[in-house]
Amino acid sequence: MSLTGVRIAGVGHYAPERVVTNEDFAGWLDTSDEWIVSRTGMKRRHWVAPGEATSDLAVAAGRKALAHAGLDASDIDCFIVATVTPDYSFPATGCIVASRLGGVDKPGFDINIACSGFIYGLTTASALIRGGVYKRILLIGAETLTSITNYEDRGSAILFGDGAGAVVLEASEKDSFLSSELGSDGSRPELLFVEAGGSRNPIDAEKLAERKNFLSMQGREVFKFAVTKMIAATDVALQKANLTRDDLNLLIPHQANKRIVDAAAKYLNMGPDRVVINIHEYGNTSAASIPIALSEAVAAGRVHDDDVIVFVAFGGGLSWGAVTWRWSA
Ligand code: ACO
């Protein structure tokens, strides 16, 4: 039996206990439940407790995915965490997660490409497995976006939540990976970035006072880019797999804004039964959003053997990506 393909053997997700509703923001921001629901589709999001960090969420989701796959951390050859909110600038959160799960001496690393993180991670991990480098990889999208949220900015503060989603990828006779389409345009980082804290603008008192250590975004520009790129990436990924929109059973998009997902789904001619949306519960959890949505879709019985799925995302970079996947139960 030749194991030259890859499949997802287990999924899991975790969200912190604390739930923050739209009404909660009205206590300190000039906003309302009506505005947030109508402009974003969000109702609730989960926030970490003080002291809870990205690796805590990643470990919880990773444990669930391992249990779902019937495996132990010692069965995993490599641990990858997609995140823009690592525990530290370094060491990589992937190293911390590997150790905490019990992956002794195993490689661990991070992928930092914002909301496209899971798509880049799925492409990387699939290539490592299909190329014969590793047999099993635990890929986790995990974010504590509240650690970089500017709570004085009503245009972005309401959008973000914390959480983690994980998949166990393993070598397989049948190949689930059909295609990948990735892209980026780094010519205008200011569209969506944390300005200070890196080598370009190290943190100092002035930057802290100006809240430049928090995420800032030009929402309208990002919105337009998002709709265009989600549609284009989905179409190209399908073409690369020699498939058409009609072949697509399920679209699992990054959960950034329900209006973005609805616009893309409408253009792609995908009805609600073929699109996974859970943004009302989690808000935007960046690299965690797609694996959380997949984990919930599997638990809800929405994913069947042989289904064609497109995972698609956009985010900081700016970046975008889509993967076509044939589900293998
Ligand atoms: N409550 C009430 N009013 C608000 C709020 C709020 N929370 N936020 C903005 N407004 C106001 C604005 O001030 C503006 O008022 P004005 O017309 O008087 O100036 C008005 O609402 C419209 O503002 P817009 O920014 O044009 O609103 P828009 O419909 O574009 O929605 C949003 C804003 C939700 C941010 C949208 O642009 C969006 O979703 N963009 C994409 C965001 C995204 O996906 N980012 C990914 C980042 S994740 C990552 O990379 C980690």
XYZ file of C-alpha atoms and ligand atoms in Angstrom:
380
model
C 0.000 0.000 0.000
C 1.535 3.322 -1.003
C 0.710 6.249 1.272
C 1.418 9.141 -1.079
C -1.756 11.071 -0.307
C -2.949 13.012 2.721
C -6.214 13.053 4.665
C -7.652 14.714 7.735
C -7.871 12.045 10.408
C -9.267 14.177 13.236
C -10.608 17.630 14.031
C -11.205 19.618 17.216
C -11.747 23.129 18.465
C -11.742 25.134 21.648
C -13.072 28.555 22.578
C -12.544 30.258 25.939
C -15.451 30.243 28.373
C -15.992 33.987 28.618
C -18.636 35.165 26.149
C -18.855 38.836 25.136
C -22.080 39.974 23.495
C -22.688 42.975 21.260
C -24.542 44.636 24.107
C -21.434 44.423 26.264
C -19.618 46.864 23.932
C -22.298 49.489 24.324
C -20.957 50.035 27.858
C -17.881 51.867 26.527
C -18.162 52.270 22.757
C -20.583 54.280 20.651
C -22.122 51.204 19.004
C -25.180 48.945 19.153
C -26.279 45.353 18.706
C -28.265 46.423 15.657
C -25.201 48.014 13.952
C -22.910 45.091 14.690
C -25.380 42.409 13.536
C -26.365 44.242 10.364
C -22.792 45.207 9.351
C -20.982 41.988 10.394
C -23.400 39.173 11.348
C -21.630 38.870 14.716
C -23.553 38.394 17.966
C -21.083 36.902 20.404
C -17.386 36.184 20.632
C -15.229 34.336 23.177
C -12.446 36.088 25.059
C -9.611 34.572 27.043
C -9.413 34.888 30.814
C -6.507 36.907 32.250
C -3.354 34.818 31.928
C -4.778 32.568 29.206
C -2.581 32.611 26.075
C -2.605 31.264 22.526
C -0.743 28.053 23.394
C -3.416 27.280 26.024
C -6.126 27.448 23.367
C -3.981 25.542 20.857
C -3.241 22.726 23.304
C -6.948 22.348 24.160
C -7.951 22.178 20.479
C -5.003 19.918 19.636
C -5.974 17.434 22.360
C -9.503 17.231 20.961
C -8.257 16.637 17.409
C -5.884 13.919 18.619
C -8.703 12.232 20.559
C -10.983 12.453 17.507
C -8.284 10.760 15.421
C -7.713 8.145 18.137
C -4.056 9.164 18.370
C -1.554 10.327 20.925
C 0.919 13.221 20.619
C 3.711 10.655 20.335
C 2.159 9.602 16.990
C 2.675 13.120 15.566
C 5.858 13.928 13.624
C 5.496 17.730 13.448
C 3.440 20.482 15.120
C 2.457 23.621 13.203
C 0.608 26.583 14.712
C -0.847 29.271 12.441
C -1.113 32.472 14.477
C -0.433 36.205 14.533
C -0.801 36.280 18.297
C 1.936 33.907 19.499
C 2.693 33.546 23.211
C 6.022 35.344 22.565
C 7.794 36.882 19.542
C 9.887 33.773 19.961
C 10.141 30.901 20.730
C 7.543 29.704 18.264
C 4.213 28.741 19.814
C 4.517 25.491 17.814
C 7.492 24.465 20.004
C 5.561 25.229 23.187
C 2.488 23.340 22.000
C 4.537 20.302 20.922
C 6.159 20.066 24.351
C 2.958 20.619 26.292
C 1.101 17.952 24.317
C 3.932 15.466 24.804
C 5.559 15.596 21.379
C 9.019 15.153 22.880
C 11.834 16.522 20.677
C 9.471 16.833 17.698
C 9.670 19.842 15.342
C 7.308 22.703 16.009
C 6.971 26.004 14.174
C 4.565 28.847 13.464
C 3.037 30.237 10.303
C 2.376 33.971 10.479
C 0.114 35.051 7.646
C -2.880 36.386 9.597
C -6.318 35.106 8.609
C -4.868 33.097 5.692
C -2.786 31.088 8.178
C -4.801 27.886 8.099
C -4.809 27.807 4.281
C -1.037 28.340 4.090
C -0.624 25.783 6.886
C -2.816 23.189 5.180
C -0.839 23.639 1.953
C 2.517 23.356 3.760
C 1.530 20.398 5.916
C -0.029 18.547 2.966
C 3.141 19.050 0.911
C 5.314 17.742 3.759
C 3.166 14.616 4.034
C 2.668 14.009 0.312
C 6.413 14.528 -0.199
C 7.126 11.799 2.343
C 8.876 14.021 4.909
C 6.361 13.307 7.690
C 3.533 10.816 8.215
C 1.425 12.836 10.664
C 1.196 16.560 11.370
C -0.927 18.391 13.916
C -1.937 21.705 12.335
C -3.575 24.229 14.658
C -4.966 27.687 13.936
C -4.972 29.548 17.259
C -5.429 33.200 18.157
C -5.769 35.463 21.146
C -6.769 38.474 19.072
C -7.906 40.279 22.197
C -4.196 40.743 23.000
C -3.827 43.054 19.961
C -7.309 44.610 19.893
C -7.625 48.375 20.320
C -10.701 48.669 22.530
C -10.983 52.388 21.827
C -11.574 51.777 18.095
C -15.216 50.863 17.515
C -14.481 50.053 13.851
C -12.352 47.043 14.787
C -12.828 46.235 18.504
C -16.191 44.552 17.933
C -14.834 42.174 15.292
C -12.426 39.911 17.104
C -12.599 36.802 19.252
C -10.209 34.206 20.667
C -10.161 30.498 19.874
C -8.392 27.569 18.269
C -9.159 24.832 15.769
C -6.986 21.820 14.967
C -6.648 19.082 12.371
C -4.584 15.907 12.390
C -3.226 15.304 8.899
C -1.921 11.881 8.007
C -0.447 10.004 5.056
C -3.110 8.098 3.208
C -3.701 5.927 0.159
C -6.531 8.180 -1.014
C -5.465 11.793 -1.533
C -7.707 14.538 -0.115
C -5.499 17.410 -1.293
C -6.659 18.410 -4.768
C -5.181 21.901 -5.211
C -3.991 25.090 -3.563
C -4.006 28.697 -4.695
C -2.048 31.134 -2.517
C -1.198 34.804 -3.007
C -0.025 37.953 -1.296
C 0.513 41.650 -1.900
C 2.729 43.296 0.700
C 2.852 46.700 -0.980
C 0.502 48.326 1.560
C 0.978 46.767 5.011
C -0.853 49.713 6.601
C -4.189 48.410 5.284
C -4.184 45.854 8.082
C -1.341 45.675 10.607
C 0.077 46.088 14.066
C 2.369 49.025 13.407
C 4.751 48.839 16.367
C 6.567 46.010 18.083
C 8.622 44.687 15.160
C 12.015 45.785 13.811
C 10.550 48.637 11.697
C 9.014 50.364 14.724
C 10.260 48.954 18.018
C 7.981 49.727 20.947
C 8.620 52.921 22.857
C 6.544 55.092 25.200
C 5.250 57.292 22.379
C 4.029 54.367 20.313
C 2.381 52.818 23.326
C 0.601 56.119 24.067
C -0.637 56.207 20.452
C -1.809 52.575 20.801
C 0.361 51.531 17.850
C 0.949 48.136 19.438
C -2.635 47.214 18.525
C -4.244 46.100 15.272
C -5.354 48.851 12.946
C -7.267 48.391 9.730
C -8.770 50.270 6.829
C -11.999 48.293 6.964
C -13.676 49.415 3.754
C -10.555 48.734 1.626
C -10.085 45.324 3.214
C -13.749 44.493 2.633
C -13.533 45.120 -1.140
C -10.294 43.195 -1.436
C -11.746 40.298 0.560
C -14.784 39.691 -1.611
C -12.767 39.848 -4.862
C -9.972 37.594 -3.657
C -12.219 34.986 -2.017
C -14.111 34.518 -5.261
C -11.001 34.487 -7.474
C -9.045 32.134 -5.196
C -11.971 29.711 -5.023
C -12.369 29.672 -8.801
C -8.648 29.190 -9.458
C -8.356 26.453 -6.830
C -11.299 24.612 -8.418
C -9.795 25.023 -11.901
C -6.461 23.667 -10.692
C -8.354 20.611 -9.424
C -10.181 20.276 -12.770
C -13.476 20.935 -11.008
C -16.228 23.520 -11.358
C -18.424 25.366 -8.877
C -21.099 22.693 -9.455
C -18.752 20.052 -8.039
C -18.381 21.938 -4.774
C -20.287 20.406 -1.837
C -19.148 22.759 0.913
C -17.466 26.143 1.131
C -15.699 26.752 4.452
C -14.629 30.405 4.354
C -12.709 32.554 6.809
C -15.279 34.118 9.135
C -14.424 37.830 8.916
C -17.778 39.376 8.130
C -21.052 37.691 7.157
C -21.544 40.265 4.399
C -18.196 39.271 2.858
C -19.101 35.572 2.983
C -22.621 36.198 1.661
C -21.318 38.293 -1.255
C -18.755 35.642 -2.209
C -21.272 32.788 -1.799
C -23.842 34.599 -3.927
C -21.360 35.120 -6.749
C -20.237 31.481 -6.504
C -23.914 30.430 -6.558
C -23.634 28.598 -3.242
C -26.813 28.451 -1.133
C -26.678 28.507 2.691
C -26.787 24.692 2.837
C -23.392 24.619 1.071
C -21.648 27.343 3.119
C -20.456 27.024 6.716
C -21.024 30.163 8.801
C -20.515 30.404 12.550
C -19.492 34.049 12.770
C -22.453 34.878 15.038
C -20.846 32.769 17.777
C -17.108 33.484 17.471
C -16.565 36.743 15.572
C -13.332 36.842 13.603
C -10.759 34.467 15.095
C -8.255 34.912 12.229
C -6.220 31.716 11.584
C -8.514 29.762 13.930
C -11.749 30.504 12.117
C -11.635 27.884 9.344
C -10.547 24.927 11.513
C -13.185 25.867 14.115
C -15.821 25.984 11.356
C -14.620 22.640 9.953
C -14.673 21.021 13.380
C -18.227 22.227 13.980
C -19.326 21.133 10.501
C -17.935 17.622 11.069
C -19.653 17.419 14.471
C -22.931 18.545 12.885
C -22.739 15.814 10.234
C -22.361 18.318 7.392
C -19.221 16.696 5.963
C -19.502 13.389 4.092
C -17.107 10.940 2.521
C -15.995 12.123 -0.947
C -17.397 15.657 -0.490
C -15.470 18.365 -2.314
C -14.680 21.224 0.085
C -13.038 24.556 -0.611
C -11.361 26.269 2.343
C -10.833 29.932 1.470
C -9.418 32.922 3.345
C -7.954 36.414 3.066
C -6.217 38.589 5.601
C -3.244 40.663 6.636
C -0.405 40.764 4.117
C -2.543 41.394 2.347
C -2.807 37.666 1.687
C -5.283 35.159 0.334
C -5.615 31.466 -0.383
C -7.906 28.554 -1.143
C -7.461 24.795 -0.900
C -9.658 22.236 -2.652
C -10.069 19.129 -0.515
C -11.876 15.827 -1.094
C -13.069 14.610 2.302
C -12.018 11.077 3.148
C -13.862 9.621 6.130
N -20.741 50.849 15.677
C -21.408 51.872 15.097
N -20.915 52.545 14.044
C -19.725 52.180 13.554
C -18.978 51.111 14.127
C -19.525 50.440 15.222
N -18.918 49.417 15.840
N -17.829 50.962 13.421
C -17.851 51.902 12.450
N -18.977 52.633 12.544
C -19.405 53.757 11.702
C -18.246 54.465 11.044
O -17.686 55.409 11.935
C -18.925 55.109 9.866
O -19.581 56.273 10.292
P -19.576 57.587 9.369
O -20.313 57.164 8.131
O -20.283 58.573 10.215
O -18.133 57.887 9.108
C -19.999 54.092 9.469
O -20.183 53.237 10.627
C -19.611 53.244 8.291
O -18.278 52.799 8.484
P -17.588 51.805 7.507
O -16.186 51.520 7.981
O -17.770 52.239 6.094
O -18.495 50.508 7.755
P -18.529 49.201 6.956
O -19.881 48.926 6.483
O -17.400 49.096 5.963
O -18.240 48.123 8.102
C -16.415 46.809 8.879
C -17.039 48.194 8.831
C -17.353 45.893 9.620
C -15.099 46.888 9.625
C -16.196 46.303 7.438
O -15.551 47.283 6.664
C -15.376 45.040 7.372
O -15.801 43.981 7.813
N -14.185 45.103 6.755
C -13.340 43.954 6.620
C -12.685 43.668 7.937
C -11.881 42.434 7.903
O -12.297 41.422 7.420
N -10.687 42.480 8.448
C -9.848 41.341 8.571
C -9.023 41.622 9.750
S -8.571 40.228 10.657
C -6.902 40.010 10.733
O -6.202 40.114 9.785
C -6.338 39.617 12.067
